[in-house]
Tab-separated table of C-alpha atoms in Angstrom:
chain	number	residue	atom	x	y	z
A	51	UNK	CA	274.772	267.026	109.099
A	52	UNK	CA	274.099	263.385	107.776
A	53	UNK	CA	274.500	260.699	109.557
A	54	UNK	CA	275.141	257.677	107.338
A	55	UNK	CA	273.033	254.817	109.272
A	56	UNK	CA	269.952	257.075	109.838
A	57	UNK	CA	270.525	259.846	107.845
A	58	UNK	CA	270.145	263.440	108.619
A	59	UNK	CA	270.383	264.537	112.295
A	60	UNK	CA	267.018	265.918	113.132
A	61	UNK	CA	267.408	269.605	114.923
A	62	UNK	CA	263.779	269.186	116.779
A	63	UNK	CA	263.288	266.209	119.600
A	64	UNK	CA	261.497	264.252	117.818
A	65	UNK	CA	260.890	260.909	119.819
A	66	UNK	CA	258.446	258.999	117.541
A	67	UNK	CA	260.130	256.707	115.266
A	68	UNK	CA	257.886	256.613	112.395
A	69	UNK	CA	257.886	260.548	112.351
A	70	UNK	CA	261.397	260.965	112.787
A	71	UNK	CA	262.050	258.579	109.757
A	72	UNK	CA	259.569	260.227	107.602
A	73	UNK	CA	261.127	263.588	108.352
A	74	UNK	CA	264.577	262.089	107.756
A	75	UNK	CA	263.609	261.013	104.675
A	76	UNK	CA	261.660	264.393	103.289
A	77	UNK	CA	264.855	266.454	104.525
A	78	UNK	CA	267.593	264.373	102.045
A	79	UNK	CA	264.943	265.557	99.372
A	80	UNK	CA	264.973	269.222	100.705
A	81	UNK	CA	269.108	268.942	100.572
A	82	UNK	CA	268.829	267.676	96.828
A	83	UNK	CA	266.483	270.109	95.759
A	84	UNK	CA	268.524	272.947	97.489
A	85	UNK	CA	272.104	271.734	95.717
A	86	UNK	CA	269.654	272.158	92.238
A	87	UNK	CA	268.416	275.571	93.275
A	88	UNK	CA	271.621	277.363	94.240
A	89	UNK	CA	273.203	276.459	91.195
A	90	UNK	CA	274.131	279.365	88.585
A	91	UNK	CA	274.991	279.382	84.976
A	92	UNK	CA	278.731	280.762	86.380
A	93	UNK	CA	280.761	278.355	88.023
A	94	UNK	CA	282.157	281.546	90.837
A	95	UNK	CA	277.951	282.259	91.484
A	96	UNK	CA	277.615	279.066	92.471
A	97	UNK	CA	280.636	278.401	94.509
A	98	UNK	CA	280.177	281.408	96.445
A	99	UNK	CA	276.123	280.612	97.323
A	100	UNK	CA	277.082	276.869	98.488
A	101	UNK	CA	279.832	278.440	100.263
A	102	UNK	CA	277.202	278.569	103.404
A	103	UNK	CA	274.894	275.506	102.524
A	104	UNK	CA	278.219	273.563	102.814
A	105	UNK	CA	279.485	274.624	105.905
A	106	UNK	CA	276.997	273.239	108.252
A	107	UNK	CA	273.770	274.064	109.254
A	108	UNK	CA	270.898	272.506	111.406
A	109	UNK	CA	268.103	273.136	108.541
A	110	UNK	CA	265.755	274.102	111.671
A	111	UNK	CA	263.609	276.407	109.234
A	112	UNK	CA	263.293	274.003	106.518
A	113	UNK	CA	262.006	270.530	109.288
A	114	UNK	CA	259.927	272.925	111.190
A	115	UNK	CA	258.237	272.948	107.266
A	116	UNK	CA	258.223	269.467	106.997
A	117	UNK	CA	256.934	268.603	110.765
A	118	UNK	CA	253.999	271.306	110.271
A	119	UNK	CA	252.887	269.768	107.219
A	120	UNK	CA	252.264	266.426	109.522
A	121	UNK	CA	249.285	268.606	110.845
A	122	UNK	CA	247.299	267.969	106.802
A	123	UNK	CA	246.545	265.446	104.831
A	124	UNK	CA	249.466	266.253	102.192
A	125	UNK	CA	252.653	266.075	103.987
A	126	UNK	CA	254.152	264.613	101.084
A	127	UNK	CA	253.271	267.372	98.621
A	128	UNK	CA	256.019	268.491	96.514
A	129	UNK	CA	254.881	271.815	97.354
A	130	UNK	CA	255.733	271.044	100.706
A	131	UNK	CA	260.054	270.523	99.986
A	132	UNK	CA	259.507	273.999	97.459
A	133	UNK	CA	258.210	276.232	100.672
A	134	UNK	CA	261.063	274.089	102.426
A	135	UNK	CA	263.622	275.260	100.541
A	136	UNK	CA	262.381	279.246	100.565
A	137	UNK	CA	262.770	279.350	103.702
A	138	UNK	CA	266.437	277.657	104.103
A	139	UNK	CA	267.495	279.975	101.000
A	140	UNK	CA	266.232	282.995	102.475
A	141	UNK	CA	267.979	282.218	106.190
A	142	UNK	CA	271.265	281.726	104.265
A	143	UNK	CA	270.676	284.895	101.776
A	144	UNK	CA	270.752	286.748	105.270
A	145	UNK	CA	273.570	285.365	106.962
A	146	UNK	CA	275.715	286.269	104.118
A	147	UNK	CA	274.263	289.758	104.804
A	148	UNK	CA	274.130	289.515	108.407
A	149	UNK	CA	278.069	288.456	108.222
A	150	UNK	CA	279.234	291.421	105.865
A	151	UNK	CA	276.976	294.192	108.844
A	152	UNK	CA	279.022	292.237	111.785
A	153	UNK	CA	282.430	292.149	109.996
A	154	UNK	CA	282.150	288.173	110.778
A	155	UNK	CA	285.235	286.395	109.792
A	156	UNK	CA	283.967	283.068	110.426
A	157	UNK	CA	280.870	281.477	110.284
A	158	UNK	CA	279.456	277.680	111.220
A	159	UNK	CA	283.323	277.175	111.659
A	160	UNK	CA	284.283	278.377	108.004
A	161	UNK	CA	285.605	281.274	106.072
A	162	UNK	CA	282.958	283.706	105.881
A	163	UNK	CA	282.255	284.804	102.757
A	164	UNK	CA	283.033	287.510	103.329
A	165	UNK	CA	286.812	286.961	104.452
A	166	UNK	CA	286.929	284.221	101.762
A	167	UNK	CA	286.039	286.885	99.194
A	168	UNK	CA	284.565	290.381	100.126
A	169	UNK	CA	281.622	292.442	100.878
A	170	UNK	CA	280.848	293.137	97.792
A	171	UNK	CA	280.557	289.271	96.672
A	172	UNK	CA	278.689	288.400	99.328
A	173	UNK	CA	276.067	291.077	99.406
A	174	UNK	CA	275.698	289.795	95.926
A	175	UNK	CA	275.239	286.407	96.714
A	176	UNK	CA	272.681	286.906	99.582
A	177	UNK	CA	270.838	288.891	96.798
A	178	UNK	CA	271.304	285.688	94.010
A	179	UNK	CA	269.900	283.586	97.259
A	180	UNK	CA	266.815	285.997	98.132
A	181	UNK	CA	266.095	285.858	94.270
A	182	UNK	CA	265.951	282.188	94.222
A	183	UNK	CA	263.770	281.946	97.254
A	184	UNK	CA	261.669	284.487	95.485
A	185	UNK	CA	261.414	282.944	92.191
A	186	UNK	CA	260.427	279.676	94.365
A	187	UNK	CA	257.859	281.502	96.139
A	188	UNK	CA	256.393	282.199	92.934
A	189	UNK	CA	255.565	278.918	92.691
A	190	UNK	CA	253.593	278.606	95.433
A	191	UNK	CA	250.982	281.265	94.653
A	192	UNK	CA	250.107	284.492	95.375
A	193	UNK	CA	249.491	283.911	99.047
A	194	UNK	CA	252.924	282.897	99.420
A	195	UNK	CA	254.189	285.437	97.705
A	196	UNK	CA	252.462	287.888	100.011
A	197	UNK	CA	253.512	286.276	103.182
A	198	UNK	CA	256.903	285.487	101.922
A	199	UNK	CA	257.209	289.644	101.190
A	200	UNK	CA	255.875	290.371	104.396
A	201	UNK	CA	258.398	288.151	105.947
A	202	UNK	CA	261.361	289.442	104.573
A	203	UNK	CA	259.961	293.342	105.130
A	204	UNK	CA	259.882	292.195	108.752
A	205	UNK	CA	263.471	290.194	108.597
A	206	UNK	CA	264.943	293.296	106.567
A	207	UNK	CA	263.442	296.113	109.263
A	208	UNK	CA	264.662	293.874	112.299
A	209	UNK	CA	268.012	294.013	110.782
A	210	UNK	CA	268.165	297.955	110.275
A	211	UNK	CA	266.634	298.145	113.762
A	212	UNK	CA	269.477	296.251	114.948
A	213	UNK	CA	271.929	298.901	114.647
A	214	UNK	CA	270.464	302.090	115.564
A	215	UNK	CA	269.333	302.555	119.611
A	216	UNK	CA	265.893	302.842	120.706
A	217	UNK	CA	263.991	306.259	119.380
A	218	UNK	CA	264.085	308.896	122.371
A	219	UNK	CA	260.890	308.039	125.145
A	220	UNK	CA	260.511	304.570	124.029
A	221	UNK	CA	261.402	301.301	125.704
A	222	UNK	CA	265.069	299.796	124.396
A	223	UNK	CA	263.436	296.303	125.538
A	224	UNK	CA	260.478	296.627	123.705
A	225	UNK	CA	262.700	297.984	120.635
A	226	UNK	CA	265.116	294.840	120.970
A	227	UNK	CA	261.567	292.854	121.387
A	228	UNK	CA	260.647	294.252	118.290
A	229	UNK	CA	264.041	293.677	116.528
A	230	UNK	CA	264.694	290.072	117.101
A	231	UNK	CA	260.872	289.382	116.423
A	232	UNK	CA	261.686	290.831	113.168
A	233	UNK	CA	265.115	289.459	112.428
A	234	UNK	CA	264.385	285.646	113.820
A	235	UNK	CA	260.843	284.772	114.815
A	236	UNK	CA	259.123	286.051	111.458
A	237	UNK	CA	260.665	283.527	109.784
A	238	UNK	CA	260.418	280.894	111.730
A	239	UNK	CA	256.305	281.451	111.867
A	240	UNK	CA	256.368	281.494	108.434
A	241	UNK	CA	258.102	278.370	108.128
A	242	UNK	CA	255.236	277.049	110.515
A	243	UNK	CA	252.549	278.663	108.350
A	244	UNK	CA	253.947	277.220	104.937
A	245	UNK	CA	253.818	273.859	106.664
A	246	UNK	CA	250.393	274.002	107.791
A	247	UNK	CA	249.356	275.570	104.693
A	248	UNK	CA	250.913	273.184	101.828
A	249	UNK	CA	250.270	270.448	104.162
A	250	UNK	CA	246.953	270.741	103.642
A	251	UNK	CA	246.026	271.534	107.616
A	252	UNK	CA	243.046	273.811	108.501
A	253	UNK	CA	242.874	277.485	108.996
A	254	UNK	CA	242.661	277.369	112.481
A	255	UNK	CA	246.002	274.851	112.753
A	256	UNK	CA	247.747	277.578	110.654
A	257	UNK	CA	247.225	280.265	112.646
A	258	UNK	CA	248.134	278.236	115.800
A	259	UNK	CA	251.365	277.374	114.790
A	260	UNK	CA	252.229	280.565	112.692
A	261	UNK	CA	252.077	282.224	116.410
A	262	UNK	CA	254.076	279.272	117.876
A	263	UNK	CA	256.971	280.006	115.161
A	264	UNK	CA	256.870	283.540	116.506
A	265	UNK	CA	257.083	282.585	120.076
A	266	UNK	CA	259.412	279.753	119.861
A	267	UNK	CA	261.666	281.241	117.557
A	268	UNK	CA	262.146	284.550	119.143
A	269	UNK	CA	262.474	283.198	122.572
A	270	UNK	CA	265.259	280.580	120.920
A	271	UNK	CA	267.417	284.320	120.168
A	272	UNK	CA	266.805	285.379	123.469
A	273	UNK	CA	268.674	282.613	125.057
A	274	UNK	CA	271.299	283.551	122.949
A	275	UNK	CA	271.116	286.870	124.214
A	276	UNK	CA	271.527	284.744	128.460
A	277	UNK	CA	273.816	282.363	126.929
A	278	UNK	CA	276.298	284.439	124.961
A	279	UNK	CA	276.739	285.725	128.631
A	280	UNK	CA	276.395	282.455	131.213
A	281	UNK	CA	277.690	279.951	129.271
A	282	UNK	CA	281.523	278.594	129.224
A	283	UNK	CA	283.330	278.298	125.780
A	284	UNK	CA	284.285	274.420	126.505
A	285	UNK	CA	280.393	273.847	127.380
A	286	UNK	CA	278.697	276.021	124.219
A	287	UNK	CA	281.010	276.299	121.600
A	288	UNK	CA	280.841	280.037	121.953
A	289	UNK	CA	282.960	282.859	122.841
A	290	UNK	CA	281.495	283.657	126.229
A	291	UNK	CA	280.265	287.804	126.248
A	292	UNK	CA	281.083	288.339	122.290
A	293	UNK	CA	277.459	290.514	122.100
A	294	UNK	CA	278.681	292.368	125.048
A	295	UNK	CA	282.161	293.238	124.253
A	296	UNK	CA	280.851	294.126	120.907
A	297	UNK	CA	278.492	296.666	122.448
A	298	UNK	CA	275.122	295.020	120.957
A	299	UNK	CA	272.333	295.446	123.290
A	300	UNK	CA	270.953	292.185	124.945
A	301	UNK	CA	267.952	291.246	127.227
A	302	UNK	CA	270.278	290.931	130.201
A	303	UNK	CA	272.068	293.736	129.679
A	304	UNK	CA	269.090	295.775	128.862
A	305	UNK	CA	267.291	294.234	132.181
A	306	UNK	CA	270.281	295.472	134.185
A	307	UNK	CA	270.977	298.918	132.495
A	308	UNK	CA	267.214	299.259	133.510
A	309	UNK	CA	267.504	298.544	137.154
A	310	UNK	CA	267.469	301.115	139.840
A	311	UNK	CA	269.332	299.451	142.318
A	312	UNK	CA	272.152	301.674	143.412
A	313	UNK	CA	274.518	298.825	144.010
A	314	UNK	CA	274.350	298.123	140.343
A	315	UNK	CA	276.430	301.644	139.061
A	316	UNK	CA	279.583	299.732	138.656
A	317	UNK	CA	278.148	297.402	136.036
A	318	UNK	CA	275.942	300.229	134.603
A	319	UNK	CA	279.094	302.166	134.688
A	320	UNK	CA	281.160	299.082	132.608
A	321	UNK	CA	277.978	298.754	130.241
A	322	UNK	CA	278.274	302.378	129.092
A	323	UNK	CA	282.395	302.046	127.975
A	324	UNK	CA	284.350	299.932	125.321
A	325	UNK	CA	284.651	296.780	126.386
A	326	UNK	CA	287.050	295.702	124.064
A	327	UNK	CA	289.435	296.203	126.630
A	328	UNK	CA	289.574	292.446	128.258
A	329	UNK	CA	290.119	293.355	132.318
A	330	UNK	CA	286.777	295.749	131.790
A	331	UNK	CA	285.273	293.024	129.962
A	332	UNK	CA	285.939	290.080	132.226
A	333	UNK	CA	284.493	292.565	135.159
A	334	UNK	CA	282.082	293.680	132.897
A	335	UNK	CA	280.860	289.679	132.498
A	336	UNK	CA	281.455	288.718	136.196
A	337	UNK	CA	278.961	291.238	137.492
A	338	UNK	CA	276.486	290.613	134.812
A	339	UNK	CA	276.637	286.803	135.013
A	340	UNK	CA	275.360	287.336	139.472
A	341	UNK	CA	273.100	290.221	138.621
A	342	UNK	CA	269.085	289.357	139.074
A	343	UNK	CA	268.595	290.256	135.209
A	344	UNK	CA	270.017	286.518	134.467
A	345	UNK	CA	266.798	285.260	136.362
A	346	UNK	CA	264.796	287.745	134.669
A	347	UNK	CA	265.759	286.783	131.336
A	348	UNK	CA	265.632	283.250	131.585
A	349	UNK	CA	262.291	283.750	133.559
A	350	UNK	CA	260.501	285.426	130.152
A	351	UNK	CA	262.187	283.117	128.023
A	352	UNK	CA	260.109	280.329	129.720
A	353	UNK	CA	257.174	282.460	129.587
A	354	UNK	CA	257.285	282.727	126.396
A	355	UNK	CA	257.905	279.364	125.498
A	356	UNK	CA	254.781	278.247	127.554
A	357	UNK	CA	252.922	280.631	125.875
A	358	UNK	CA	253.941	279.178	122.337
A	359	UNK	CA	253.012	275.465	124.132
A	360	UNK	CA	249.909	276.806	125.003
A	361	UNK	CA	248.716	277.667	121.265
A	362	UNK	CA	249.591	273.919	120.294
A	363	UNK	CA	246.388	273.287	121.628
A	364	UNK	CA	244.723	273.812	118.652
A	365	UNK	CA	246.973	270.551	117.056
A	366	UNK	CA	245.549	266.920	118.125
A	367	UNK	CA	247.529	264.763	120.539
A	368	UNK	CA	250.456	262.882	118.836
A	369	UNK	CA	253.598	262.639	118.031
A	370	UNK	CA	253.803	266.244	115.972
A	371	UNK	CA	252.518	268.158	118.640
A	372	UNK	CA	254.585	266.399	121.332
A	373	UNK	CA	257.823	267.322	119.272
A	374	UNK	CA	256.417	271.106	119.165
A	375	UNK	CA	255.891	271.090	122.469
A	376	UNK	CA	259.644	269.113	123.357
A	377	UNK	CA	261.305	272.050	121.285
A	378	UNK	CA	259.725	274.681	122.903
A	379	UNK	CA	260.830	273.148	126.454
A	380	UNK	CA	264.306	273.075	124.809
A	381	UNK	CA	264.156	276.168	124.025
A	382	UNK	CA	263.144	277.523	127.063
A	383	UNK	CA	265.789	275.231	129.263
A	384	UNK	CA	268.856	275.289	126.577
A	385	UNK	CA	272.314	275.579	127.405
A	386	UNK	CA	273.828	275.718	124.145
């Protein structure tokens, strides 16, 4: 989203003026360079991969680049916007994929690709977008090849995990742990990491903030997970208990199903049937929005956002590491 007097809206708090021009600035040159890079030699190729790009988007992944690379001495590298843009293309490569799995009809308030086309076309053109993030990557060297490959083994594996339970004698928290780590905070550290790295920071700033991606970004899914439940359709812009009348396992739901309080069996009862059916549902979502596991899950999702604050100690005081540190209280205080 541009606005026209400042230019893009930044997705991150960032309350420093210079900084928040700078970044304004560097992100109309990531948008440019992505137009060039989604664009086939067939008109249809290229209609269908900006289907996505043009619908919206906050271009988190691609600022939390930029804002990293404050951290060196070469911030304005142009290898800087390329690791940018491999990590936009290969979030929008998966939602195409991630839309087809969930049968998504709609997505950042448009046709899904999906529904505009079909499966087929837009398994395709996540594939055209992965290759283009991968033929980018290339460019970077073989370290970011490696990392990049690493990333999307993790992203790809969190995504399988994602729809089969938890293995028999293991935790299903730590397994949903595991999943959106995979799915959501891998790439999100490694758009910290490319940052640090093309920026020109030091080792030890790398590592430090290619931990905070993880933290940050998987605690951001788990308050999806708390707000897909709490929050009212007027106040979020979602459709409140989709994950749960869709069956997909959640932190709250997983905190509750693992309670042993015997005034819970109603709700464990309700967890366990279809809840496509909208009187079970709304039940369903009364007695999960007053049960303790709310408090629980909001409770680790602050935990872990002070742990990813806590590793920003490595950065200097300023305005980068105050912004870091303002998302991650976002993140862990968000109600949409």
């Amino acid at each position: 989203m541009t606005d026209p007097n400042t230019g893009p809206a930044l997705a991150l708090p960032i309350l420093d003026e210079e900084l928040a021009a700078r970044l304004k600035a560097r992100l109309v040159e990531v948008e440019e360079a992505l137009t060039g890079h989604i664009r086939s030699e067939t008109e249809y190729v290229t209609t269908a991969a900006r289907h996505l790009m043009h619908a919206g988007g906050k271009r988190f992944r691609p600022l939390l680049v930029l804002l990293a690379a404050e951290t060196g001495d070469q911030a304005d590298s142009d290898d800087v916007i390329t690791a940018a843009c491999v990590v936009e293309l290969t979030h929008l490569a998966s939602l195409y994929h991630d839309d087809v799995m969930d049968e998504a009809d709609l997505r950042r308030g448009a046709d899904s690709a999906n529904a505009r086309w079909d499966n087929h076309v837009a398994i395709l053109t996540g594939d055209f977008l992965f290759s283009k993030s991968s033929e980018l990557t290339a460019d970077l060297g073989a370290s970011a090849v490696r990392i990049q490959a690493r990333t999307f083994t993790r992203l790809v594996e969190g995504q399988i995990l994602e729809t089969v339970p938890a293995p028999e004698g293991t935790d299903p928290i730590e397994h949903h742990l595991r999943v959106v780590a995979g799915k959501t905070g891998s790439l999100i550290a490694t758009s910290a990491l490319y940052g640090a790295r093309f920026g020109g920071a030091g080792q030890e700033i790398e590592d430090a903030l290619a931990a905070y991606g993880e933290l940050v970004g998987t605690a951001f899914q788990l308050s999806d997970d708390i707000l897909d439940i709490a929050s009212e359709s007027e106040e979020s812009g979602k459709t409140p208990g989709t994950d749960l009348r869709e069956g997909v396992p959640t932190l709250p739901v997983l905190l509750a199903q693992a309670s042993s309080d015997p005034a819970d069996a109603r709700l464990k009862e309700l967890l366990g049937l279809d809840l496509s059916d909208d009187a079970l549902h709304a039940e369903a979502l009364d007695l999960l929005r007053k049960h303790p596991a709310m408090d629980q899950a909001r409770a680790f999702v602050v935990e872990r956002a002070g742990e990813a604050k806590a590793l920003l100690g490595a950065l200097p005081q300023g305005p980068v590491r105050s912004a870091l540190e303002a998302f991650a209280d976002v993140v862990a205080t968000r109600t949409a």
